[in-house]
Coordinates of C-alpha atoms and ligand atoms in Angstrom, one line a residue:
M25 CA 77.7 51.5 95.2
V26 CA 80.2 48.7 94.4
D27 CA 82.9 50.0 92.0
H28 CA 85.9 48.6 90.2
I29 CA 84.2 45.3 89.6
G30 CA 86.6 43.2 87.5
L31 CA 83.8 40.8 86.3
L32 CA 80.1 41.5 87.0
V33 CA 77.5 38.8 86.5
T34 CA 74.1 40.4 86.0
N35 CA 72.2 37.4 84.6
D36 CA 70.7 39.9 82.2
P37 CA 71.8 39.1 78.7
T38 CA 70.5 42.4 77.4
V39 CA 73.2 44.3 79.3
G40 CA 76.2 42.0 79.0
E41 CA 77.8 39.0 77.3
G42 CA 76.2 35.6 77.2
P43 CA 73.5 34.1 79.4
L44 CA 75.2 35.5 82.5
G45 CA 75.1 39.0 81.1
I46 CA 78.7 39.6 82.0
V47 CA 80.1 43.2 82.2
R48 CA 83.8 43.8 82.7
N49 CA 85.2 46.8 84.7
A50 CA 81.8 47.6 86.0
S51 CA 80.0 49.2 88.9
V52 CA 76.5 48.8 90.5
V53 CA 74.7 51.6 92.2
F54 CA 72.1 50.8 94.8
A55 CA 69.8 52.8 97.2
E56 CA 67.0 51.9 99.5
G57 CA 67.5 48.2 98.9
R58 CA 67.2 48.4 95.1
V59 CA 69.6 48.5 92.1
M60 CA 69.6 52.0 90.7
A61 CA 72.2 51.6 87.9
V62 CA 74.5 49.0 86.3
G63 CA 77.3 50.3 84.2
A64 CA 81.0 51.0 83.6
A65 CA 83.3 51.5 86.6
G66 CA 83.5 55.1 88.0
Q67 CA 79.8 55.9 88.5
V68 CA 79.1 58.4 91.2
A69 CA 77.5 57.6 94.6
D70 CA 77.7 58.8 98.2
E71 CA 79.2 55.6 99.5
C72 CA 81.5 53.3 97.7
I73 CA 82.8 49.8 98.2
D74 CA 85.9 49.2 96.1
A75 CA 85.8 45.7 94.7
A76 CA 89.4 46.0 93.5
G77 CA 88.9 43.8 90.4
R78 CA 87.0 41.1 92.2
C79 CA 84.0 39.2 90.7
V80 CA 80.6 40.4 91.8
M81 CA 77.4 38.4 91.1
P82 CA 73.7 38.2 92.2
G83 CA 73.2 36.8 95.7
F84 CA 72.3 33.2 95.8
V85 CA 68.6 32.3 95.8
D86 CA 68.2 29.2 98.0
S87 CA 64.8 27.8 97.0
H88 CA 64.7 24.7 99.3
T89 CA 65.6 24.7 103.0
H90 CA 64.2 23.3 106.3
L91 CA 65.9 25.9 108.6
V92 CA 63.4 25.7 111.5
F93 CA 64.3 22.7 113.7
A94 CA 66.0 21.9 117.0
G95 CA 68.6 19.2 117.8
D96 CA 70.9 17.6 115.3
R97 CA 71.3 14.1 113.8
A98 CA 75.1 13.8 113.7
D99 CA 74.9 10.2 115.0
E100 CA 72.6 9.3 112.2
F101 CA 75.0 10.9 109.7
A102 CA 77.9 8.9 111.2
A103 CA 76.0 5.7 111.0
R104 CA 75.2 6.4 107.4
M105 CA 78.9 6.9 106.6
A106 CA 79.4 3.5 108.2
G107 CA 76.9 2.0 105.7
R108 CA 73.4 2.5 106.9
P109 CA 71.1 3.9 104.2
Y110 CA 69.2 7.2 104.5
E111 CA 65.5 6.7 105.5
A112 CA 62.7 9.1 105.7
G113 CA 61.9 7.9 109.3
G114 CA 64.9 9.9 110.7
I115 CA 62.7 13.0 110.4
R116 CA 60.8 11.9 113.5
V117 CA 63.9 12.5 115.6
S118 CA 63.9 16.1 114.6
V119 CA 60.1 16.3 115.1
E120 CA 60.6 15.3 118.8
A121 CA 63.3 17.9 119.4
T122 CA 61.5 20.6 117.6
R123 CA 58.2 20.1 119.4
A124 CA 60.2 20.3 122.7
A125 CA 61.9 23.6 121.8
S126 CA 60.4 27.0 122.8
D127 CA 59.4 29.6 120.3
A128 CA 62.4 31.7 121.5
E129 CA 64.8 28.8 121.0
L130 CA 63.5 27.9 117.5
T131 CA 63.8 31.6 116.5
R132 CA 67.4 31.8 117.9
L133 CA 68.5 28.6 116.1
T134 CA 66.8 29.8 112.8
A135 CA 68.5 33.2 113.1
L136 CA 71.9 31.6 113.5
R137 CA 71.3 29.4 110.4
R138 CA 70.0 32.4 108.4
A139 CA 73.1 34.4 109.3
E140 CA 75.4 31.5 108.4
A141 CA 73.6 31.3 105.0
R142 CA 74.0 35.0 104.4
R143 CA 77.7 34.7 105.1
A144 CA 77.8 32.0 102.4
G145 CA 76.2 34.5 99.9
I146 CA 72.6 33.5 100.2
T147 CA 70.3 36.5 100.0
T148 CA 67.0 34.9 99.4
V149 CA 65.9 31.8 101.3
E150 CA 62.8 29.6 101.2
I151 CA 62.0 28.0 104.6
K152 CA 59.8 24.9 105.0
S153 CA 58.0 23.6 108.1
G154 CA 57.8 19.8 108.5
Y155 CA 59.3 19.1 111.9
G156 CA 56.1 20.0 113.8
L157 CA 53.6 17.6 112.2
N158 CA 50.5 18.8 114.0
A159 CA 48.5 22.0 113.7
H160 CA 50.0 23.8 116.7
H161 CA 53.6 23.0 115.9
E162 CA 53.5 23.4 112.2
A163 CA 51.9 26.9 112.6
R164 CA 54.5 27.7 115.2
C165 CA 57.4 26.7 112.9
L166 CA 55.9 28.7 110.0
Q167 CA 55.5 31.7 112.3
V168 CA 59.2 31.4 113.1
G169 CA 60.0 31.0 109.4
E170 CA 58.1 34.1 108.3
R171 CA 60.3 36.2 110.5
F172 CA 63.1 35.4 108.0
T173 CA 61.5 35.1 104.6
R174 CA 58.3 35.7 102.7
D175 CA 58.8 32.3 101.0
T176 CA 57.5 30.0 103.8
T177 CA 56.3 26.5 102.8
F178 CA 53.8 24.3 104.7
L179 CA 55.2 20.8 104.7
G180 CA 52.8 18.9 107.0
A181 CA 53.1 16.0 104.6
H182 CA 56.7 15.4 105.4
V183 CA 56.3 12.0 107.2
V184 CA 53.6 10.4 109.3
P185 CA 54.1 11.4 113.0
P186 CA 54.0 8.6 115.6
E187 CA 50.5 9.4 116.9
F188 CA 49.2 8.5 113.4
D189 CA 51.2 5.3 113.0
G190 CA 49.4 2.9 110.6
R191 CA 46.8 5.6 109.7
T192 CA 48.5 7.5 106.9
D193 CA 45.2 8.4 105.2
D194 CA 43.8 9.8 108.4
Y195 CA 46.9 11.9 108.8
V196 CA 46.6 13.2 105.2
H197 CA 43.1 14.2 106.0
H198 CA 44.4 16.1 109.1
V199 CA 47.0 17.8 106.9
C200 CA 44.4 18.9 104.4
T201 CA 42.0 20.2 107.1
D202 CA 43.0 21.4 110.6
M203 CA 46.7 21.6 109.9
L204 CA 46.3 23.5 106.7
A205 CA 43.8 25.9 108.4
A206 CA 46.4 26.7 111.1
A207 CA 49.4 26.8 108.7
A208 CA 48.0 28.7 105.6
P209 CA 48.0 32.2 107.2
H210 CA 51.8 31.8 107.6
A211 CA 52.7 30.1 104.3
R212 CA 53.1 31.1 100.7
W213 CA 53.6 27.5 99.5
I214 CA 52.6 23.9 100.2
D215 CA 54.8 20.9 99.7
A216 CA 54.7 17.1 100.2
F217 CA 57.3 14.3 100.4
C218 CA 56.3 11.9 97.6
E219 CA 58.4 8.9 98.3
V220 CA 58.3 5.3 99.6
G221 CA 58.2 5.6 103.4
A222 CA 56.5 9.0 103.2
F223 CA 53.4 9.7 101.0
D224 CA 52.2 8.1 97.7
A225 CA 51.0 10.1 94.6
D226 CA 47.3 10.1 95.6
Q227 CA 48.1 11.3 99.1
C228 CA 50.4 14.1 97.7
R229 CA 47.9 15.1 95.1
A230 CA 45.2 15.5 97.8
V231 CA 47.6 17.7 99.9
L232 CA 48.5 19.8 96.9
Q233 CA 44.9 20.2 95.8
A234 CA 43.9 21.3 99.4
G235 CA 46.7 23.8 99.4
R236 CA 45.8 25.2 96.0
A237 CA 42.2 25.6 97.2
V238 CA 43.3 28.0 99.9
G239 CA 45.6 30.0 97.6
L240 CA 49.0 28.4 98.3
G241 CA 51.6 27.8 95.5
L242 CA 52.7 24.2 94.9
R243 CA 56.1 22.5 95.2
L244 CA 56.9 18.8 95.7
H245 CA 59.8 16.6 97.0
A246 CA 60.1 14.2 94.1
N247 CA 62.3 11.2 93.1
Q248 CA 64.8 11.6 96.0
L249 CA 65.4 8.0 96.9
G250 CA 64.3 6.2 93.8
L251 CA 62.2 6.4 90.6
G252 CA 58.6 7.1 91.3
P253 CA 55.5 9.2 90.4
G254 CA 56.7 12.5 92.0
V255 CA 58.1 14.3 89.1
Q256 CA 55.2 13.5 86.8
L257 CA 52.8 14.5 89.6
A258 CA 54.6 17.8 90.1
V259 CA 54.2 18.5 86.4
E260 CA 50.6 17.4 86.3
M261 CA 49.7 19.7 89.2
G262 CA 51.7 22.6 87.7
C263 CA 54.1 22.8 90.7
A264 CA 56.6 25.7 90.6
S265 CA 59.3 23.2 91.4
A266 CA 60.0 19.5 91.6
D267 CA 62.8 19.1 94.2
H268 CA 65.6 16.5 94.4
C269 CA 65.0 14.8 90.9
T270 CA 67.9 12.5 91.8
Y271 CA 66.3 9.6 89.9
L272 CA 64.8 10.5 86.6
S273 CA 63.3 8.3 83.8
D274 CA 63.2 9.5 80.2
A275 CA 59.5 10.3 80.7
D276 CA 60.3 12.4 83.8
I277 CA 62.8 14.4 81.8
A278 CA 60.4 14.9 78.9
A279 CA 57.6 16.0 81.3
L280 CA 59.9 18.5 83.0
A281 CA 61.1 19.9 79.6
G282 CA 57.5 20.3 78.4
S283 CA 56.5 22.2 81.5
T284 CA 57.1 25.3 83.6
T285 CA 58.0 23.2 86.6
V286 CA 61.6 23.9 87.6
A287 CA 63.8 20.8 88.3
T288 CA 65.5 21.8 91.6
F289 CA 68.7 19.7 92.2
L290 CA 70.0 19.3 95.8
P291 CA 73.5 17.8 95.3
A292 CA 74.6 18.4 98.9
T293 CA 71.9 15.9 99.8
D294 CA 73.2 13.3 97.4
F295 CA 76.7 13.9 98.8
C296 CA 75.5 13.5 102.5
T297 CA 73.3 10.5 101.8
R298 CA 75.6 8.7 99.4
Q299 CA 73.0 8.8 96.6
P300 CA 74.1 9.0 93.0
Y301 CA 74.0 12.5 91.5
P302 CA 71.2 13.4 89.1
D303 CA 72.0 13.5 85.4
A304 CA 71.6 17.3 85.1
R305 CA 73.2 17.3 81.6
R306 CA 70.3 15.3 80.2
V307 CA 67.8 17.6 81.9
L308 CA 69.4 20.8 80.6
D309 CA 69.9 19.4 77.1
A310 CA 66.2 18.5 77.0
G311 CA 65.4 22.2 77.7
A312 CA 64.1 22.1 81.3
T313 CA 64.7 25.0 83.7
V314 CA 67.0 24.0 86.5
A315 CA 67.7 25.3 90.0
L316 CA 70.3 24.4 92.7
A317 CA 69.5 24.7 96.4
T318 CA 71.2 23.6 99.6
N319 CA 68.3 21.8 101.3
C320 CA 69.7 22.8 104.6
N321 CA 68.2 20.4 107.2
P322 CA 69.4 18.2 110.1
G323 CA 69.0 14.9 108.3
S324 CA 70.0 14.7 104.7
S325 CA 72.0 18.0 104.1
Y326 CA 73.2 20.1 107.1
T327 CA 74.9 22.7 105.0
T328 CA 74.3 26.3 104.0
S329 CA 77.0 26.2 101.4
M330 CA 75.7 27.0 97.9
S331 CA 79.3 27.1 96.8
L332 CA 79.5 23.4 97.6
C333 CA 76.4 22.7 95.6
I334 CA 77.8 24.6 92.6
A335 CA 81.1 22.6 92.9
L336 CA 79.2 19.3 93.0
A337 CA 76.9 20.3 90.1
V338 CA 79.9 21.0 87.9
R339 CA 82.2 18.2 89.1
D340 CA 79.6 15.4 89.4
M341 CA 76.5 16.5 87.5
H342 CA 78.4 17.8 84.4
M343 CA 76.9 21.3 84.5
T344 CA 79.2 24.1 83.3
P345 CA 80.2 26.7 85.8
E346 CA 77.9 29.2 84.0
E347 CA 74.9 26.8 84.2
A348 CA 75.5 26.1 87.8
L349 CA 75.8 29.7 88.8
L350 CA 72.7 30.6 86.8
A351 CA 70.8 27.7 88.6
A352 CA 71.9 28.9 92.0
T353 CA 70.7 32.5 91.3
L354 CA 68.1 33.0 88.6
G355 CA 67.0 29.3 88.6
G356 CA 66.2 29.6 92.3
A357 CA 64.2 32.8 91.7
Q358 CA 62.3 30.9 88.9
A359 CA 61.6 28.0 91.3
L360 CA 60.1 30.6 93.7
R361 CA 58.3 32.4 90.9
R362 CA 60.1 35.7 91.8
T363 CA 61.3 38.3 89.4
D364 CA 62.8 40.7 91.9
V365 CA 65.8 38.5 92.8
G366 CA 68.4 36.4 90.9
R367 CA 69.3 39.1 88.5
L368 CA 71.1 42.5 88.8
E369 CA 69.0 44.9 86.8
V370 CA 67.6 48.3 87.6
G371 CA 64.8 47.9 90.1
A372 CA 65.8 44.5 91.3
R373 CA 66.6 43.9 95.0
A374 CA 70.2 45.0 95.7
D375 CA 71.4 41.5 96.5
L376 CA 75.0 41.1 95.6
V377 CA 77.9 38.8 96.4
V378 CA 81.5 40.1 96.2
L379 CA 83.9 37.1 95.7
D380 CA 87.4 37.0 96.8
A381 CA 88.3 35.9 93.3
P382 CA 88.5 37.3 89.8
S383 CA 85.8 34.9 88.4
Y384 CA 82.9 32.7 89.5
T385 CA 84.8 29.7 88.1
H386 CA 86.9 29.9 91.3
L387 CA 83.8 28.6 93.2
V388 CA 84.5 25.3 91.6
Y389 CA 88.3 25.6 90.9
R390 CA 88.9 26.3 94.6
P391 CA 86.6 23.8 96.3
G392 CA 86.0 24.3 100.1
V393 CA 87.6 27.7 100.2
P394 CA 85.4 30.5 101.7
L395 CA 85.5 32.9 98.8
I396 CA 82.4 35.0 99.8
A397 CA 84.1 38.3 100.8
L398 CA 80.9 40.4 101.2
T399 CA 77.2 39.7 100.9
I400 CA 75.0 42.7 100.2
D401 CA 71.4 41.8 101.1
A402 CA 68.7 44.4 100.0
G403 CA 71.5 47.0 100.2
Q404 CA 72.8 46.0 103.6
V405 CA 76.4 45.0 103.7
H406 CA 77.5 41.9 105.6
P407 CA 79.9 41.9 107.3
P408 CA 79.1 45.5 108.0
T409 CA 82.7 46.8 108.2
I410 CA 84.7 46.1 105.0
S411 CA 87.9 46.5 106.9
R412 CA 87.3 43.0 108.2
V413 CA 88.0 41.7 104.6
S414 CA 91.6 41.1 103.9
A415 CA 93.4 42.3 100.8
W416 CA 93.1 40.4 97.6
P417 CA 96.6 40.3 96.2
G418 CA 95.7 38.6 92.9
H419 CA 94.7 41.8 91.1
A420 CA 97.4 43.9 89.5
E421 CA 95.6 47.2 90.0
N422 CA 94.4 46.9 93.6
H423 CA 92.3 49.9 94.3
G424 CA 91.3 48.6 97.7
V425 CA 91.7 50.8 100.7
G426 CA 91.1 48.9 103.9
W427 CA 90.5 45.5 102.1
Ligands
NIG518 O1 64.5 17.2 101.5 N1 63.3 14.4 102.0 C1 62.6 15.0 102.8 N2 63.0 16.0 103.6 C2 64.4 16.4 103.7 C3 65.1 15.6 104.7 C4 64.6 15.8 106.1 C5 65.3 15.1 107.1 O2 65.9 14.0 106.9 O3 65.2 15.6 108.3 C6 65.0 16.5 102.4 O4 66.0 15.8 102.1

């Protein structure tokens, strides 16, 4: 149990105030990885973590990452900061390094990134392939990914690999046949990069249709580097999520608002690639469902910080702190079509974050400060010994023993 919670965000408006379902002076009881009770402070349980007035919220649901890769592209990043634009072609550098890495090395690197994400409060993660780009290596990357999440995504249509130079349609056929056959047993989702320099709308539609035919759910990289057909294609195909949405026309916003496709914003990408930020305000005001994700990858967004994404969404995309927190938790769950995460209600996965702050607003108010005191992932507490967490002096009535 976590007790003496100053401000509990449940994301369940039936148990607390407003859309975040806020309960003050609360506790959450969990057992066997599930939430057993949400209520006033002072419930009874065998083991107790004393939150000492801190804010507790659902773990972050990161619905867009590319965690399985080898090597890094720091030089490309530095060149970009010196003025070079981000281009899809950089992906090939990571493909070469990933193909050269052993299964054990890819697993080790992915585990390190997954642990880093957990320390940052992420309890659910989606993981894409996309740095293998042939049947053997895509299947291998997905097999690594499925060790860390049930939400693995086949992204064979990430970019055309060198061996198919000048033969994009042949490569798309390969993605839809041999690669899909090898990848599908290890994937829940299929995705494609709909962008100039990657794949056009017809090619992406063919990939999504092939994935749907073998039972995969659909998602799409859309409108990252400019206006284009991606968002409308995602809606037309009934994708669970259209990801990036950096450039949106009025028609794109209307299409999202009239659909069940979640608009997933990746503001750390816009930060790292010096793109403008999307106009989230217009999307929210139109009534679309919105998610925030880190897009952790070696090229356009090498971060596991959902706190950074929330700060950017509020500072630069004009979302309120409440909207941003909802998008990073429940919105991510909706983008993955999951009902067991993103919300603290009886029966949900016991995924909680204890903040070293009295309110979630501090995620924006104190940018860059590591405020995640504890992450509880399916009932497992990280870091495992709470004595590693220092005292939080900001609360008048500090019940903490060993904090
Ligand atoms: O979502 N845009 C396509 N894929 C990644 C970038 C991958 C890379 O540059 O390595 C993204 O931003």
